[in-house]
Coordinates of N, CA and C and ligand atoms in Angstrom, one line a residue:
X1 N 39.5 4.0 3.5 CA 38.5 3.6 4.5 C 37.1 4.0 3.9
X2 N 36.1 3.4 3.8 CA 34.9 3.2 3.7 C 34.0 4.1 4.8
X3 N 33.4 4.9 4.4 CA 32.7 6.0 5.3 C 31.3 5.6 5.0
X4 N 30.6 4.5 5.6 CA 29.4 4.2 5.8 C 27.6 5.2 5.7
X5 N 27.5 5.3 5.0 CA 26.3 6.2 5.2 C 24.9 5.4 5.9
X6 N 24.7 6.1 6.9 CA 23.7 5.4 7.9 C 22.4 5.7 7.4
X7 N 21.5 5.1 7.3 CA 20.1 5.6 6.9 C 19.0 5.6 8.2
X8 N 18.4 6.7 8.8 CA 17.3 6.4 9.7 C 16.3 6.6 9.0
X9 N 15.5 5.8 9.1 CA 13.7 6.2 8.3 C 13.3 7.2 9.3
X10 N 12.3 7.5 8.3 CA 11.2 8.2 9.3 C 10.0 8.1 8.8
X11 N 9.0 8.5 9.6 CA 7.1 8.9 9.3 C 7.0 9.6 7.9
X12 N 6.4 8.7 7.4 CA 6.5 10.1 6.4 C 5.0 10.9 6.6
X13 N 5.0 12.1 5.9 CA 3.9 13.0 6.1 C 2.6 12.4 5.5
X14 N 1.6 12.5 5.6 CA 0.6 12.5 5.0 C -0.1 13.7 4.1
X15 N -0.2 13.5 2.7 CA -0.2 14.8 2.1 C -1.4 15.5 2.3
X16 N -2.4 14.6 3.1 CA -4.0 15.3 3.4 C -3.8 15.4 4.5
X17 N -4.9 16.2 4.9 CA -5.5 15.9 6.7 C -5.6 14.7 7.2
X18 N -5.8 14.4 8.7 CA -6.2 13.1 8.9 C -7.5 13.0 8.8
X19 N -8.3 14.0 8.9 CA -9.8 13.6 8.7 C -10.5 13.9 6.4
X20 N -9.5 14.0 6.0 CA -9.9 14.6 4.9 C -10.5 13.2 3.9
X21 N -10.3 12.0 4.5 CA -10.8 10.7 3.7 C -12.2 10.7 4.5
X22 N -12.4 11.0 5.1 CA -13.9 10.7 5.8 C -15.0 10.9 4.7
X23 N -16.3 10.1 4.4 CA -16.5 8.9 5.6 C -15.8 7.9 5.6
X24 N -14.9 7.5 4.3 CA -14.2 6.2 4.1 C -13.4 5.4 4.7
X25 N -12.4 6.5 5.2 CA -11.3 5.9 6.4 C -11.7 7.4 7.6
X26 N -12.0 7.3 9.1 CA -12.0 8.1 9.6 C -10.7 8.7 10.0
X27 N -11.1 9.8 10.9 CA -9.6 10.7 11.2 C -9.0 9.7 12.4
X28 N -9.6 9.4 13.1 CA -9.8 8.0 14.8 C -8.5 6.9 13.6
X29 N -9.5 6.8 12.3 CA -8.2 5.3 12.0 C -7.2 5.6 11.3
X30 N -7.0 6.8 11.0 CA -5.8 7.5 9.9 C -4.9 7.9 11.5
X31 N -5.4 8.3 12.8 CA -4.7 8.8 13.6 C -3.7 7.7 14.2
X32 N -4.8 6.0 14.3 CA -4.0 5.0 15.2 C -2.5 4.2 13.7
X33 N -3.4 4.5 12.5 CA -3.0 3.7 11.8 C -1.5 4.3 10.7
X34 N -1.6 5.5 10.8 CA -0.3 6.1 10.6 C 0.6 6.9 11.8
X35 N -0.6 7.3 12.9 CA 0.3 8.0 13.8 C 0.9 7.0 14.7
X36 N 0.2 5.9 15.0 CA 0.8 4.6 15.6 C 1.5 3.1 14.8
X37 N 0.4 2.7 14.2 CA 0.9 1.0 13.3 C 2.4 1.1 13.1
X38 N 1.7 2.3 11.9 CA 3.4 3.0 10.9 C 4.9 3.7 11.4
X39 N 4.0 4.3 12.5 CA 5.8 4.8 13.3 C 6.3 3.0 14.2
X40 N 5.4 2.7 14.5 CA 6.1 1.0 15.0 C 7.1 0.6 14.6
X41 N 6.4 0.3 13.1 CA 7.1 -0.6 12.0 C 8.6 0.4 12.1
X42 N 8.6 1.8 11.8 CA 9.6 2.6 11.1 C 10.5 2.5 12.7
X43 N 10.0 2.9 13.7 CA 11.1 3.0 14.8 C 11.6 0.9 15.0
X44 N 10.9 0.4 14.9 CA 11.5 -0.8 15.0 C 12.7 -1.2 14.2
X45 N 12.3 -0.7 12.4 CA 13.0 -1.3 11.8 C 14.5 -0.6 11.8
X46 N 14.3 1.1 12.2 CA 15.7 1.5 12.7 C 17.0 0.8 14.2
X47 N 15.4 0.3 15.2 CA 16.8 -0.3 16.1 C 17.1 -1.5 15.5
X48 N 16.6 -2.4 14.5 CA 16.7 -3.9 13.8 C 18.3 -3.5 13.3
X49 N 18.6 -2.1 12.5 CA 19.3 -2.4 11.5 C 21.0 -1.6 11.7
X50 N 20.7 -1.0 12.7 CA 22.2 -0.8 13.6 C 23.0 -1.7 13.4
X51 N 24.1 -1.3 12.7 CA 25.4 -2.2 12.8 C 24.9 -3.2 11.5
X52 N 24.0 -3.5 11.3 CA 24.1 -4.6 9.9 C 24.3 -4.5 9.2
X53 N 23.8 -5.1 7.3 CA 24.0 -5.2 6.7 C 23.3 -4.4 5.8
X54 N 21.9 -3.7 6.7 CA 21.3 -3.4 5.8 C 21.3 -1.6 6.1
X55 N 21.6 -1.2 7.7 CA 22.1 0.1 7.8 C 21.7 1.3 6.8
X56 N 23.0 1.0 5.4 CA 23.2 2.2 4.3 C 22.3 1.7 3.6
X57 N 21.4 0.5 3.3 CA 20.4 0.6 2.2 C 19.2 1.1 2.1
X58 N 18.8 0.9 0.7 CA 17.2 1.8 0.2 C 16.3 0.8 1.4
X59 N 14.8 1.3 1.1 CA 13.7 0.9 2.2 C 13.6 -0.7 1.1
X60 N 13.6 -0.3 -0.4 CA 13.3 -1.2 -1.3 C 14.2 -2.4 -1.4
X61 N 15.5 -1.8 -1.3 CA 16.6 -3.2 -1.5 C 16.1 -3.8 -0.2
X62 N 16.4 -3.0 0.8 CA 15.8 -4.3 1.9 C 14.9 -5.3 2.0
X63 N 13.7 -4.8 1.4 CA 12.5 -5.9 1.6 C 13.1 -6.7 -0.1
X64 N 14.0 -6.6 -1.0 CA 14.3 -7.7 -1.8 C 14.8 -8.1 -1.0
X65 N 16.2 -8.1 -0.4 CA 16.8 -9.2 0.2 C 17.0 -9.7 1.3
X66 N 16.1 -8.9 2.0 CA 16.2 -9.7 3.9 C 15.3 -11.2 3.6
X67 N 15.6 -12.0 4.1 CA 15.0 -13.2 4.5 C 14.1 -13.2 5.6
X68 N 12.9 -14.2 5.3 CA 11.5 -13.3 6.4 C 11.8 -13.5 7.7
X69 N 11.6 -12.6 8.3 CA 11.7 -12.2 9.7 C 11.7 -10.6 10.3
X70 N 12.3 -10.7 11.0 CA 11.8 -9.4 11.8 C 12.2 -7.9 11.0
X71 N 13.4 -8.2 10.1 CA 13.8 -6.8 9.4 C 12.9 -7.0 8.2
X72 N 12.6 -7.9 7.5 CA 11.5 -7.9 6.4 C 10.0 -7.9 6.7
X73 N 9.6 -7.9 7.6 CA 8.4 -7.6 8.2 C 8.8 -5.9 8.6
X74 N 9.1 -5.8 9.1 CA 9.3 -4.0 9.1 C 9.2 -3.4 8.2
X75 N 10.8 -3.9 7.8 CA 10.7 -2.5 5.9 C 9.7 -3.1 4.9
X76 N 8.9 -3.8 4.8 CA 7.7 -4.5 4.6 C 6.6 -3.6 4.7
X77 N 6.4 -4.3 5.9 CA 5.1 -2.9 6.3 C 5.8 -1.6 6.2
X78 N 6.5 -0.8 5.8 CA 6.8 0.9 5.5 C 6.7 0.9 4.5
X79 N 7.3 0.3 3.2 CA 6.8 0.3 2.0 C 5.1 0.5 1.1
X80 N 4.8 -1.1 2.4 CA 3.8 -1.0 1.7 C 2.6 0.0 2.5
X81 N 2.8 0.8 3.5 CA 2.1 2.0 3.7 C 2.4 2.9 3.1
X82 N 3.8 3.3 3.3 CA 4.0 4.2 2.1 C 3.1 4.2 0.7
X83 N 3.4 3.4 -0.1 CA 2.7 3.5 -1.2 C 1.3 3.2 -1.0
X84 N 0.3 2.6 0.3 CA -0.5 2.7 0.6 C -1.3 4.8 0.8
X85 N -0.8 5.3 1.8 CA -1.4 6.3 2.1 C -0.9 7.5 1.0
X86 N -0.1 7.3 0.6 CA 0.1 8.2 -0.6 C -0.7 7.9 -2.2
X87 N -1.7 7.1 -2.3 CA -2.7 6.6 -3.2 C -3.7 7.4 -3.3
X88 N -4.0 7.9 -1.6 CA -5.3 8.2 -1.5 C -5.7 9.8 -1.4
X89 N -7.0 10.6 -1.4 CA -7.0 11.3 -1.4 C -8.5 11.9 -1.5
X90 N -8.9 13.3 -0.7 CA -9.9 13.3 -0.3 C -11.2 12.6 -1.5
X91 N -12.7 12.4 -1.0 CA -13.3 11.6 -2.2 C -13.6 13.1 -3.3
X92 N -13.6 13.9 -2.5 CA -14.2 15.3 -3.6 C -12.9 15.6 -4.5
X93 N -11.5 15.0 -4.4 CA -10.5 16.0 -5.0 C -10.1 14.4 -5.6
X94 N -9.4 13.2 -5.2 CA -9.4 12.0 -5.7 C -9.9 11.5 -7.7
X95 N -9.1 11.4 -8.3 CA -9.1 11.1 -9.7 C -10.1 9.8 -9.4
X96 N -11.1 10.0 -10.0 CA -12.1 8.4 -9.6 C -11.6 7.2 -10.4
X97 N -11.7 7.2 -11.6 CA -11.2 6.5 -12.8 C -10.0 6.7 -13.3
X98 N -9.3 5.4 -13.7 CA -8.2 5.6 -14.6 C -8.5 6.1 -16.0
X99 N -7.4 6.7 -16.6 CA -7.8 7.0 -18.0 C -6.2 7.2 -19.0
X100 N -6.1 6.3 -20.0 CA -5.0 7.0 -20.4 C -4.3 5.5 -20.7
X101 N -3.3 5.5 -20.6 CA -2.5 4.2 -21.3 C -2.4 2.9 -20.1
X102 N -3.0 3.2 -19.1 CA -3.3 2.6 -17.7 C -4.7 2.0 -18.1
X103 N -5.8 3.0 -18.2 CA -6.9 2.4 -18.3 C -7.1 1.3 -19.5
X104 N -6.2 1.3 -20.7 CA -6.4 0.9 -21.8 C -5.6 -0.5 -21.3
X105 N -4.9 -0.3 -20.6 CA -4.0 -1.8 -20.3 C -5.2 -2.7 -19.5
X106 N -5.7 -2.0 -18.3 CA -7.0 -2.5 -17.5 C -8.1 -3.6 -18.6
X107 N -8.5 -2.6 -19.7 CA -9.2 -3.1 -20.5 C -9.1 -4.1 -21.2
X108 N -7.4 -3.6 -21.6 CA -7.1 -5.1 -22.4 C -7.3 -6.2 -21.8
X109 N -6.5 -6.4 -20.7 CA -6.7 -8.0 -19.8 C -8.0 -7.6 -19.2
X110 N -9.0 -7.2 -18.8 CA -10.2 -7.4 -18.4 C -10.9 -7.3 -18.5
X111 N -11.0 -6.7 -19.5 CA -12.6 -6.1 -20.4 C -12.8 -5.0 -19.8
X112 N -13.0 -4.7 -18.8 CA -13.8 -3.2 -18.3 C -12.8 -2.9 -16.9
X113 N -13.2 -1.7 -16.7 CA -12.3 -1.2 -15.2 C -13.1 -1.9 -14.3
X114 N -14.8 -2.0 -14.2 CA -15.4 -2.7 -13.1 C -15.0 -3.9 -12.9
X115 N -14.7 -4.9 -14.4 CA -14.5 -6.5 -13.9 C -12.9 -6.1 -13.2
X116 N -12.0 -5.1 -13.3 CA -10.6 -5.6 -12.4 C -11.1 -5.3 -11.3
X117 N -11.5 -3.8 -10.8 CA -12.2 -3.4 -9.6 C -13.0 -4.9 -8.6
X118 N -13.7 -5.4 -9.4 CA -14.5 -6.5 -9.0 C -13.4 -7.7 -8.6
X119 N -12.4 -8.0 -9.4 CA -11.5 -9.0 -8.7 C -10.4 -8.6 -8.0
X120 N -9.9 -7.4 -8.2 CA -9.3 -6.7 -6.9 C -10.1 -6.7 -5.7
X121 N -11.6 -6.7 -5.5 CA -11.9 -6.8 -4.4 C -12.4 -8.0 -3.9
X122 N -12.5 -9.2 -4.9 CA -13.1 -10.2 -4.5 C -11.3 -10.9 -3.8
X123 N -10.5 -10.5 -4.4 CA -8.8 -11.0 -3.7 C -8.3 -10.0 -2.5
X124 N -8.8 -9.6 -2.1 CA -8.8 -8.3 -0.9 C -9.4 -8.9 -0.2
X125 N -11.2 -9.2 -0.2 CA -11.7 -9.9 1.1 C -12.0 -11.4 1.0
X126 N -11.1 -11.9 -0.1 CA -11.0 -13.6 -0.1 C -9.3 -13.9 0.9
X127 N -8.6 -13.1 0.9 CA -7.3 -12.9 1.6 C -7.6 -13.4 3.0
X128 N -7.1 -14.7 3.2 CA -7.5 -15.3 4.5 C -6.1 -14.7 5.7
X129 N -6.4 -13.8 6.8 CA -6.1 -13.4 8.0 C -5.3 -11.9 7.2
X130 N -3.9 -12.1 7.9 CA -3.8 -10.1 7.6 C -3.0 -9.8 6.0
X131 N -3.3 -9.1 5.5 CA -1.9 -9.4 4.1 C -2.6 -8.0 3.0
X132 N -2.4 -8.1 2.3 CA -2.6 -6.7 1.0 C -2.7 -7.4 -0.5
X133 N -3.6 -6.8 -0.8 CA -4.0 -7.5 -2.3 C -3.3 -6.2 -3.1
X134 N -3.1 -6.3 -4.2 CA -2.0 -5.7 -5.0 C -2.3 -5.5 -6.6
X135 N -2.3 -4.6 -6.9 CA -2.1 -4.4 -8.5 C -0.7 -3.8 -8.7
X136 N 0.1 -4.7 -9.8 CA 1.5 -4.6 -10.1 C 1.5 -4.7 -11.4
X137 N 3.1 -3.9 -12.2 CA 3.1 -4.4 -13.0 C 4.5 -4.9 -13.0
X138 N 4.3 -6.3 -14.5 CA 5.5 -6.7 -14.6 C 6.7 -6.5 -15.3
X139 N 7.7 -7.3 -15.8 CA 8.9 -6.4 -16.6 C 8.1 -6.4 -17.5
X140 N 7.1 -7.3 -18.5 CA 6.9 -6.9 -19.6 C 5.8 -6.1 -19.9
X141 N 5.4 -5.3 -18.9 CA 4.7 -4.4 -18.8 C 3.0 -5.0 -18.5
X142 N 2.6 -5.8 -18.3 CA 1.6 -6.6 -18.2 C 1.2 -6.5 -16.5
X143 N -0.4 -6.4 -16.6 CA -0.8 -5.8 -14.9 C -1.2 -7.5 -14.7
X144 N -0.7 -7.3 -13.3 CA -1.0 -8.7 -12.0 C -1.7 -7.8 -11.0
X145 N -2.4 -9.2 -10.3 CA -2.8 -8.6 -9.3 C -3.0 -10.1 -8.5
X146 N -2.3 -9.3 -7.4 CA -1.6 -10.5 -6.0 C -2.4 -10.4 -5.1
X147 N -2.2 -11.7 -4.6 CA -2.6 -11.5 -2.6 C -0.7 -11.6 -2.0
X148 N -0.6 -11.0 -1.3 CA 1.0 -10.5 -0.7 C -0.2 -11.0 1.4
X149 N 0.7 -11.8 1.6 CA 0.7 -12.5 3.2 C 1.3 -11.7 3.9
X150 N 1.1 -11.2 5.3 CA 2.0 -10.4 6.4 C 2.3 -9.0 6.1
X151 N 3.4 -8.9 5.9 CA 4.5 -7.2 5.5 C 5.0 -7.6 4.0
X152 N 4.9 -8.8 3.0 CA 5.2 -8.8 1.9 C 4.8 -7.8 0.7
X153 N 5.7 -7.8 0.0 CA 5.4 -6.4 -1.1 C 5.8 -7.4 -2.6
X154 N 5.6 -6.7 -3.7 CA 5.9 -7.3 -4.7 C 6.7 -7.2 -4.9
X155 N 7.8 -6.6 -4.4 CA 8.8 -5.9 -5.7 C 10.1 -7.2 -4.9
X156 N 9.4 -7.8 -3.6 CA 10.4 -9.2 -3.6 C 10.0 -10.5 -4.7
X157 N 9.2 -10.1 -5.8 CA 8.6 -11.1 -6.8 C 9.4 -10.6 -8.1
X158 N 10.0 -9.2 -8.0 CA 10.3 -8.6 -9.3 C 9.2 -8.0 -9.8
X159 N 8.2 -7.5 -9.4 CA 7.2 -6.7 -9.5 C 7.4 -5.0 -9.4
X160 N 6.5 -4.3 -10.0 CA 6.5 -3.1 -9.6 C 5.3 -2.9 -9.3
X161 N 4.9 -2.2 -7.7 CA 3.4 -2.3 -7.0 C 3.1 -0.8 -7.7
X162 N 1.9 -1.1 -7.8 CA 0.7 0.4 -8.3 C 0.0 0.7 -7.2
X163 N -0.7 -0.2 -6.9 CA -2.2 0.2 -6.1 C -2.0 -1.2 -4.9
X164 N -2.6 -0.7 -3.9 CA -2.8 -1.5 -3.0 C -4.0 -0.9 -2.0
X165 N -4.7 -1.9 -1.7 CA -5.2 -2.5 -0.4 C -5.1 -3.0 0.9
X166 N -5.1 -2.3 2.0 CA -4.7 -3.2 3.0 C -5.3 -4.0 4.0
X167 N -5.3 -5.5 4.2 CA -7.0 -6.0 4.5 C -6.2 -6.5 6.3
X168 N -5.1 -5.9 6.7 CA -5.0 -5.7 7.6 C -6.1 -5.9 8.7
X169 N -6.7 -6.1 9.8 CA -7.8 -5.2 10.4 C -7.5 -4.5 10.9
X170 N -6.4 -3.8 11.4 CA -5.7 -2.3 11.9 C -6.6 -1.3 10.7
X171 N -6.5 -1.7 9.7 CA -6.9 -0.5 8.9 C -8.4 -0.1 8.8
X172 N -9.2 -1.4 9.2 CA -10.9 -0.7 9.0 C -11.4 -1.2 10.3
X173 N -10.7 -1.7 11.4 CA -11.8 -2.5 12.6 C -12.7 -1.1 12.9
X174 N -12.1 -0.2 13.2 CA -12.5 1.1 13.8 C -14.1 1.4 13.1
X175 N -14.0 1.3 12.0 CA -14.8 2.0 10.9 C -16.0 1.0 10.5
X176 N -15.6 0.3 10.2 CA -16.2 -1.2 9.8 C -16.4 -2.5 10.1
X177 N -15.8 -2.6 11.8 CA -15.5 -4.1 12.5 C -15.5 -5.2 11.6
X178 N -16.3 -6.2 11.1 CA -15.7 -7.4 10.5 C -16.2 -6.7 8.9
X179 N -16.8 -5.9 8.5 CA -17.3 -6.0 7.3 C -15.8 -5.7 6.2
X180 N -15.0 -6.2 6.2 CA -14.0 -5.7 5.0 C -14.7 -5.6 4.0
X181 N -15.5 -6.4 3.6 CA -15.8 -6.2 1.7 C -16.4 -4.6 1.7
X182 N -17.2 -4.5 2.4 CA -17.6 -3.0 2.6 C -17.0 -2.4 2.7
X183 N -15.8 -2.5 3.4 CA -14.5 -1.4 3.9 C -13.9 -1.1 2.6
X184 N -13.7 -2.4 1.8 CA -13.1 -2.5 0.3 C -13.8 -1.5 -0.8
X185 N -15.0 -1.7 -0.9 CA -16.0 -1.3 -2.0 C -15.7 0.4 -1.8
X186 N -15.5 0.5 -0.2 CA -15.6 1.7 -0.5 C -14.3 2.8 -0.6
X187 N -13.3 1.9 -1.0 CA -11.8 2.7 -1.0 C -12.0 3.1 -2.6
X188 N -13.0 2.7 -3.1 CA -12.4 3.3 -4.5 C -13.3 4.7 -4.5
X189 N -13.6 5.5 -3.6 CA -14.1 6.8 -3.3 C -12.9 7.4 -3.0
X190 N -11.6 6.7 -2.7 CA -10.5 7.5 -2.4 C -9.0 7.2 -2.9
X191 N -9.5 6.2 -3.5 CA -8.0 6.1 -4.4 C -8.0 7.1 -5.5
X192 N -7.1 7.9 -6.1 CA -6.9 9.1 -6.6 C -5.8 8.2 -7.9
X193 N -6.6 7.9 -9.0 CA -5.9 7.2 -9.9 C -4.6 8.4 -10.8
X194 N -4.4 9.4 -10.4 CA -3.6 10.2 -10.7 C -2.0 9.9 -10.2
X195 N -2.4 9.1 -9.0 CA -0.7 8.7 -8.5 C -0.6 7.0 -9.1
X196 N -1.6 6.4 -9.3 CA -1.6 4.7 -9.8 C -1.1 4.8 -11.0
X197 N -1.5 5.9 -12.2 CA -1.0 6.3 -13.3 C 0.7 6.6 -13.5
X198 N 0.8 7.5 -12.7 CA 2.2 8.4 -12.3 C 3.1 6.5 -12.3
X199 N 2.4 5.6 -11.2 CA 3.5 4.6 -11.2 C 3.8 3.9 -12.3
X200 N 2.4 3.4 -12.8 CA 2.3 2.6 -14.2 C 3.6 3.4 -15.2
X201 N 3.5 4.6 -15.6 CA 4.5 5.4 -16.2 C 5.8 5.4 -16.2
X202 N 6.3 4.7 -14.8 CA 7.7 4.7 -14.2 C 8.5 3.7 -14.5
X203 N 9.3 3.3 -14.7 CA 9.8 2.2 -14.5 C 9.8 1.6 -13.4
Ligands
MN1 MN1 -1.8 -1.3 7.9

């Protein structure tokens, strides 16, 4: 007999304060947007997967192989918060620049860290309605950078995600009402290229 191991998600922690990204993301949008959006997604996708197929699996195999709808929109959005709020980090403590066998890859395909910076954000606030722009890499080690629609992630492309953006409006209305590109420009005060590095390194 087969002894099923059940998986419940949960919230995960946030390794900062909720006010510790300020002025960039306030404590008001880290409160609605992890202590609310994120547990949504996570208590939803626990009652979705009772009794299925997907129950015993990783957060990751799921969003490979559900077909889009309501369990891939869930483990969708957990993923890609997860590796969203775990990126970031206060702007005084936050690694500003990449450096290291990451930044040298950056260079190669783009000449400078500013021109990817510059088209990671011009595909962030060119992203028509809600979705996440993305820097990934691929099997042959080569950096992409996506627009991902809804709760999509790369790694249903065969991708491995690094960095992300999320042009959501849950994430800046509070802070910024329609200005995304502003909301954008100014995430790189808190992305902490020390964990973007860590992934590039990973398989
Ligand atoms: Mn969000």
């Amino acid at each position: 007999m087969k002894t099923a191991v059940i998986i419940m998600f949960t919230l995960i922690n946030l390794p900062y304060a909720q006010d510790a990204l300020e002025p960039v993301i306030s404590k008001e949008t880290i409160a609605f947007h992890h202590g609310k959006h994120l547990q949504t997604y996570v208590d939803n996708l626990n009652k979705l997967i009772i009794s299925s197929e997907y129950e015993s699996m990783a957060l990751e195999d799921i969003v490979k192989k559900a077909p889009a709808g309501a369990v891939f929109n869930n483990a969708g959005q957990i993923l890609n918060h997860e590796l969203y709020f775990l990126q970031f980090n206060a702007p005084d403590k936050a690694k500003k620049e990449p450096t290291g066998a990451l930044a040298e890859q950056i260079k190669a395909q783009w000449g400078s860290i500013d021109a990817f910076k510059a088209e990671f954000e011009a595909k962030g606030t060119g992203l028509f309605g809600s979705g996440w722009v993305w820097l990934s890499k691929d099997a042959d080690g080569k950096l992409i950078i996506t627009q991902e629609f809804g709760a999509s992630n790369p790694v249903a492309k065969g991708l491995k995600p690094l960095l992300t953006f999320d042009v959501w409006e849950h994430a800046y209305y509070l802070d910024y009402q329609n200005r995304r590109a502003a909301h954008i420009s100014e995430l790189w005060q808190i992305v902490d290229w020390r964990v973007i590095e860590m992934r590039y390194e990973q398989q």
